[in-house]
Amino acid sequence: MSNLAKDLAKITGLKGAFLHSDGHPDIDTFSAKEAHEISSVLDFVEQYFSVAESINRSFNEMIFSLENGDNLITYLFDESTIFILRTEQKVNFPFVRMTSKIIAKKYLKGEYDRQPQKIKPSIAYKDVVIPEHLNQQPKTVPLVKEVLSIEKATNITSIEEPKRSGFLSRMKKALGNDEKAADDSSSTKTYSGPQT
Amino acid sequence: MSIDANGLQSLCNLPTVTGLLHIDEYGEALYSSIDDDQLTEYISFVAGMNETITEQSELGVINRIVIKGPGEENLILLKDSDATIAICSEKRSAPSELCKKVEAILKDQA
C-alpha cells in the first residue's frame, strides 16, 4: 500500500478523494464515472472560493450534503490547491479536515511522488573504488649506513666465590646427584603406591 | 418550502443564529436580516450555482451547503424545491445540530 493510500485510509467513511494543485499531478481515487463528475464540480468549487476571495471573505471549506446522504467536502488550502472528498453521511469533520491538511501538505512537498530507493543485493568488486591514499605502495625504508663501534670493556669487576649467588655450586651438586641417580638406575624399583 | 413570517422569526431566535436570508429560485431576496450586501450577493450566487451543479453534474440534488472559513461565521444554505434559506451562525456553533433545529421548524411550517 502506498503512503497516499495509507493516509487516505485513516479517513473513516471516505468514498473518494480528488486533490488538485496547479503544477502538480492530480490525485484521483474516484472511479472513471465519478471522476468525470468531480472534475466538473472542481470548476464550480473554484468559482465559489474565487468569488468569496473577491469580497474579502476567507471561506475555505464547503460541505455539500447530497440527496443520497453522502457528503461532498471541499477544502481550499492555498490559492491553487483544492481537495474534494466524498464521504458517508456521518464522519468526524474536524478529523477529516486535519487529515486532509496533512495529505495536502505532503502532496505539495512531493512526498507522494518519491519512490522508495532500491538497495543492490550485492556489490561487484569492479564497482568498488579504492581511495587513493589506500592504494599507494609502501615506501622502502633506507638502510642505516652508519656503523656503530663496539667499545672494549675496560673495567671488569671479578666477583669472588663467596659473593656469588651460589648458582654454580648448586649446579655441581645437582649434577653430582644426577650422576649418582644415573648409577642407581640400573637397580629395579617397584612402586608401592602412595605412602600414608 | 413555504415559510411564513412567524417561521422566519423562529429561525432568527434560534441560539447562535446571527442572520437569515430567504431567497427564491431566481436568487431574489424575500426576507433578509443580513446587513452585509456583499454577503447577501454571495449567498445568492451560491444558491444559484447550486442549481447549475445539480443540472450539469450527476451528483443529484444538493440538500444543504455549509460554508466555513477562518475568522468567518458559518453559512448554512438549506435547499427545498423552490427556495433557499441561508442562515449565518456563530463560528463556535455546530452546523449539524443547528440544521436539525431549522429542519424541525421548517417541517412544522409545511
XYZ file of C-alpha atoms in Angstrom:
306
model
C 0.000 0.000 0.000
C 1.390 3.392 -0.972
C 1.868 6.181 1.547
C -1.008 8.110 -0.015
C -3.369 5.152 0.293
C -2.304 4.714 3.925
C -3.017 8.359 4.705
C -6.378 8.322 2.931
C -7.354 5.094 4.693
C -7.225 6.989 8.002
C -10.382 8.873 6.977
C -13.227 6.617 8.033
C -16.180 6.730 5.669
C -14.177 8.069 2.728
C -15.554 7.073 -0.684
C -13.211 9.003 -2.923
C -10.664 11.824 -2.965
C -9.529 14.300 -5.571
C -6.640 16.652 -4.940
C -5.722 19.321 -7.440
C -2.975 21.921 -7.418
C -1.519 23.892 -10.295
C 1.854 22.495 -11.316
C 1.291 19.134 -9.637
C -0.243 15.926 -10.982
C -3.812 15.420 -9.753
C -4.544 12.751 -7.166
C -7.777 10.969 -8.011
C -9.172 7.880 -6.317
C -12.651 8.083 -7.855
C -13.902 5.633 -10.442
C -13.843 6.790 -14.064
C -17.517 7.783 -13.976
C -17.266 9.623 -10.663
C -14.019 11.279 -11.689
C -15.814 12.964 -14.580
C -18.415 14.355 -12.151
C -15.796 15.549 -9.716
C -13.732 17.290 -12.368
C -16.848 19.211 -13.417
C -17.583 20.071 -9.781
C -13.995 21.328 -9.425
C -14.746 24.214 -11.787
C -17.727 25.273 -9.676
C -15.830 24.936 -6.418
C -13.011 27.095 -7.769
C -15.604 29.760 -8.580
C -17.151 29.568 -5.092
C -13.791 30.232 -3.457
C -12.747 32.783 -6.065
C -15.895 34.880 -5.586
C -15.545 34.664 -1.796
C -11.998 35.976 -2.082
C -13.177 38.837 -4.302
C -15.452 40.102 -1.498
C -12.654 39.688 1.072
C -14.147 36.627 2.701
C -11.854 33.831 3.851
C -14.200 30.923 3.220
C -12.089 27.839 2.565
C -14.363 24.921 3.369
C -17.661 23.841 1.808
C -19.675 20.771 2.715
C -22.384 19.685 0.280
C -24.953 17.260 1.655
C -26.177 15.173 -1.255
C -29.579 13.612 -1.790
C -28.323 10.084 -1.112
C -26.829 11.115 2.233
C -23.217 11.417 1.114
C -21.114 14.485 1.814
C -19.005 16.242 -0.776
C -16.383 18.096 1.234
C -14.168 20.676 -0.445
C -11.175 22.484 1.028
C -9.121 25.328 -0.359
C -5.618 25.105 1.117
C -3.955 27.847 -0.852
C -4.750 29.815 -3.973
C -4.439 26.809 -6.254
C -4.830 23.704 -4.084
C -8.307 22.224 -3.807
C -9.165 18.962 -2.081
C -12.519 17.292 -2.798
C -13.651 14.291 -0.754
C -16.783 12.224 -0.931
C -17.715 10.642 2.367
C -20.528 8.846 4.073
C -23.114 10.937 5.897
C -21.679 10.638 9.390
C -17.995 11.426 9.555
C -15.770 13.241 12.001
C -15.459 16.553 10.160
C -12.606 18.046 12.238
C -10.630 14.826 11.751
C -11.305 14.836 8.009
C -10.194 18.473 7.836
C -6.919 17.915 9.697
C -6.063 14.703 7.853
C -6.760 16.420 4.537
C -4.435 19.247 5.537
C -1.653 16.766 6.270
C -2.188 14.967 2.954
C -2.226 18.245 1.017
C 0.986 19.345 2.734
C 2.755 16.095 1.816
C 1.361 16.316 -1.707
C 2.700 19.834 -2.206
C 6.100 18.764 -0.854
C 6.163 15.968 -3.426
C 6.405 13.230 -0.810
C 3.931 11.016 -2.634
C 5.976 11.234 -5.875
C 9.109 9.722 -4.380
C 9.725 6.051 -4.953
C 11.494 4.058 -2.251
C 15.222 3.728 -3.070
C 16.191 0.254 -4.258
C 19.107 -1.352 -2.483
C 21.500 -3.560 -4.528
C 21.712 -7.080 -3.134
C 25.479 -7.243 -3.625
C 28.340 -5.039 -4.756
C 30.576 -6.225 -7.606
C 34.292 -5.873 -6.999
C 34.769 -3.834 -10.152
C 32.385 -1.242 -8.784
C 34.444 -0.733 -5.667
C 36.610 2.347 -5.834
C 39.604 2.233 -3.555
C 40.527 5.618 -2.154
C 43.858 6.903 -3.466
C 45.506 7.067 -0.080
C 44.770 3.377 0.474
C 46.065 2.368 -2.965
C 49.658 3.631 -2.515
C 52.619 1.215 -2.451
C 54.539 1.030 0.827
C 57.728 3.060 0.795
C 61.094 1.250 1.297
C 62.943 2.189 4.397
C 66.588 3.349 3.654
C 69.353 1.285 5.191
C 71.295 2.787 8.009
C 74.819 3.424 6.737
C 76.398 4.424 9.997
C 78.145 1.540 11.686
C 78.167 1.698 15.385
C 81.509 0.796 17.039
C 81.648 -1.528 19.999
C 83.873 -0.240 22.718
C 86.109 -2.643 24.602
C 85.244 -3.237 28.175
C 87.875 -1.696 30.408
C 86.650 -2.052 33.947
C 85.629 -5.596 34.666
C 84.995 -6.390 38.273
C 85.534 -10.009 39.146
C 83.142 -11.385 41.650
C 84.676 -13.560 44.299
C 83.310 -17.017 45.003
C 81.663 -16.306 48.373
C 79.834 -13.285 46.937
C 78.307 -15.258 44.164
C 74.765 -16.334 44.291
C 75.799 -19.982 44.665
C 74.337 -20.936 41.344
C 77.405 -22.888 40.125
C 77.824 -24.764 43.353
C 74.169 -25.717 43.322
C 74.544 -26.889 39.754
C 77.570 -29.002 40.621
C 75.718 -30.596 43.493
C 72.779 -31.265 41.283
C 74.943 -32.810 38.582
C 76.651 -34.960 41.183
C 73.262 -36.199 42.408
C 72.170 -36.886 38.845
C 75.276 -38.936 38.268
C 74.510 -40.903 41.391
C 70.905 -41.298 40.296
C 72.100 -42.486 36.885
C 74.239 -45.101 38.578
C 71.293 -46.186 40.705
C 69.005 -46.523 37.648
C 70.392 -49.968 36.993
C 68.649 -51.256 40.140
C 64.993 -52.197 39.813
C 62.484 -50.113 41.750
C 58.927 -51.080 42.441
C 56.081 -48.630 43.075
C 54.256 -49.427 46.230
C 51.540 -46.737 45.942
C 51.181 -43.558 47.859
C 52.662 -43.551 51.259
C 50.258 -42.897 54.050
C -40.781 25.485 1.216
C -43.382 27.959 2.212
C -42.260 29.552 5.418
C -44.199 32.451 6.900
C -43.054 35.408 8.994
C -43.544 33.503 12.248
C -41.404 30.664 10.960
C -38.676 33.072 9.903
C -38.812 34.730 13.309
C -38.495 31.323 14.979
C -35.382 30.645 12.919
C -33.899 34.020 13.835
C -34.493 33.287 17.516
C -32.523 30.046 17.479
C -29.364 30.139 19.613
C -26.160 31.136 17.755
C -28.107 32.403 14.691
C -26.865 35.868 13.700
C -28.622 36.405 10.369
C -31.100 34.918 7.945
C -31.779 35.246 4.245
C -34.751 33.784 2.388
C -34.326 33.723 -1.391
C -36.488 32.413 -4.162
C -35.442 30.173 -7.034
C -34.253 33.194 -9.049
C -31.952 34.442 -6.304
C -34.235 37.281 -5.244
C -34.219 38.053 -1.533
C -37.652 37.545 0.015
C -36.507 38.279 3.528
C -33.148 39.293 4.934
C -31.728 40.150 8.317
C -28.168 40.307 6.978
C -26.796 43.826 6.702
C -23.776 42.976 4.555
C -24.866 43.401 0.922
C -21.818 41.597 -0.454
C -22.503 38.595 1.752
C -26.139 38.612 0.618
C -24.969 38.625 -3.003
C -22.536 35.826 -2.319
C -25.272 33.675 -0.771
C -27.499 34.294 -3.787
C -24.594 33.340 -6.054
C -24.008 30.064 -4.165
C -27.722 29.253 -4.250
C -27.847 29.924 -7.993
C -24.720 27.875 -8.620
C -26.237 25.070 -6.602
C -28.965 24.796 -9.235
C -26.378 24.698 -12.008
C -24.354 21.952 -10.331
C -27.475 19.866 -9.868
C -28.337 20.251 -13.552
C -24.868 19.766 -15.018
C -23.450 17.011 -12.844
C -24.793 13.659 -11.814
C -24.353 14.274 -8.119
C -28.093 14.617 -7.618
C -29.913 17.232 -5.556
C -27.803 19.097 -3.023
C -29.932 19.453 0.095
C -27.596 21.511 2.204
C -24.375 23.508 1.889
C -22.237 24.501 4.867
C -19.553 27.121 4.239
C -16.791 27.840 6.743
C -13.631 29.852 6.969
C -11.104 31.152 9.469
C -12.496 34.191 11.223
C -15.819 33.819 9.437
C -19.266 32.991 10.683
C -20.707 29.729 9.452
C -23.062 29.907 6.480
C -25.735 27.257 6.065
C -27.850 27.047 2.927
C -30.862 24.753 3.057
C -32.491 23.880 -0.227
C -36.065 22.999 -0.917
C -37.976 22.694 -4.158
C -38.486 26.379 -4.844
C -36.447 28.410 -2.404
C -33.356 28.553 -0.261
C -32.927 29.585 3.347
C -29.474 30.820 4.317
C -28.513 31.096 7.966
C -25.480 32.827 9.433
C -24.407 31.365 12.747
C -21.647 31.943 15.221
C -18.368 30.242 14.457
C -18.493 28.177 17.651
C -21.873 26.673 16.694
C -22.238 23.141 15.363
C -23.836 23.348 11.886
C -25.250 19.827 12.041
C -27.113 20.492 15.316
C -28.396 23.827 14.075
C -29.600 22.222 10.838
C -31.673 19.707 12.812
C -33.421 22.539 14.669
C -34.001 24.500 11.465
C -35.384 21.470 9.653
C -37.724 20.777 12.592
C -39.135 24.308 12.336
C -39.495 24.035 8.551
C -41.272 20.727 8.974
C -43.770 22.335 11.327
C -44.373 25.050 8.747
C -45.111 22.596 5.964
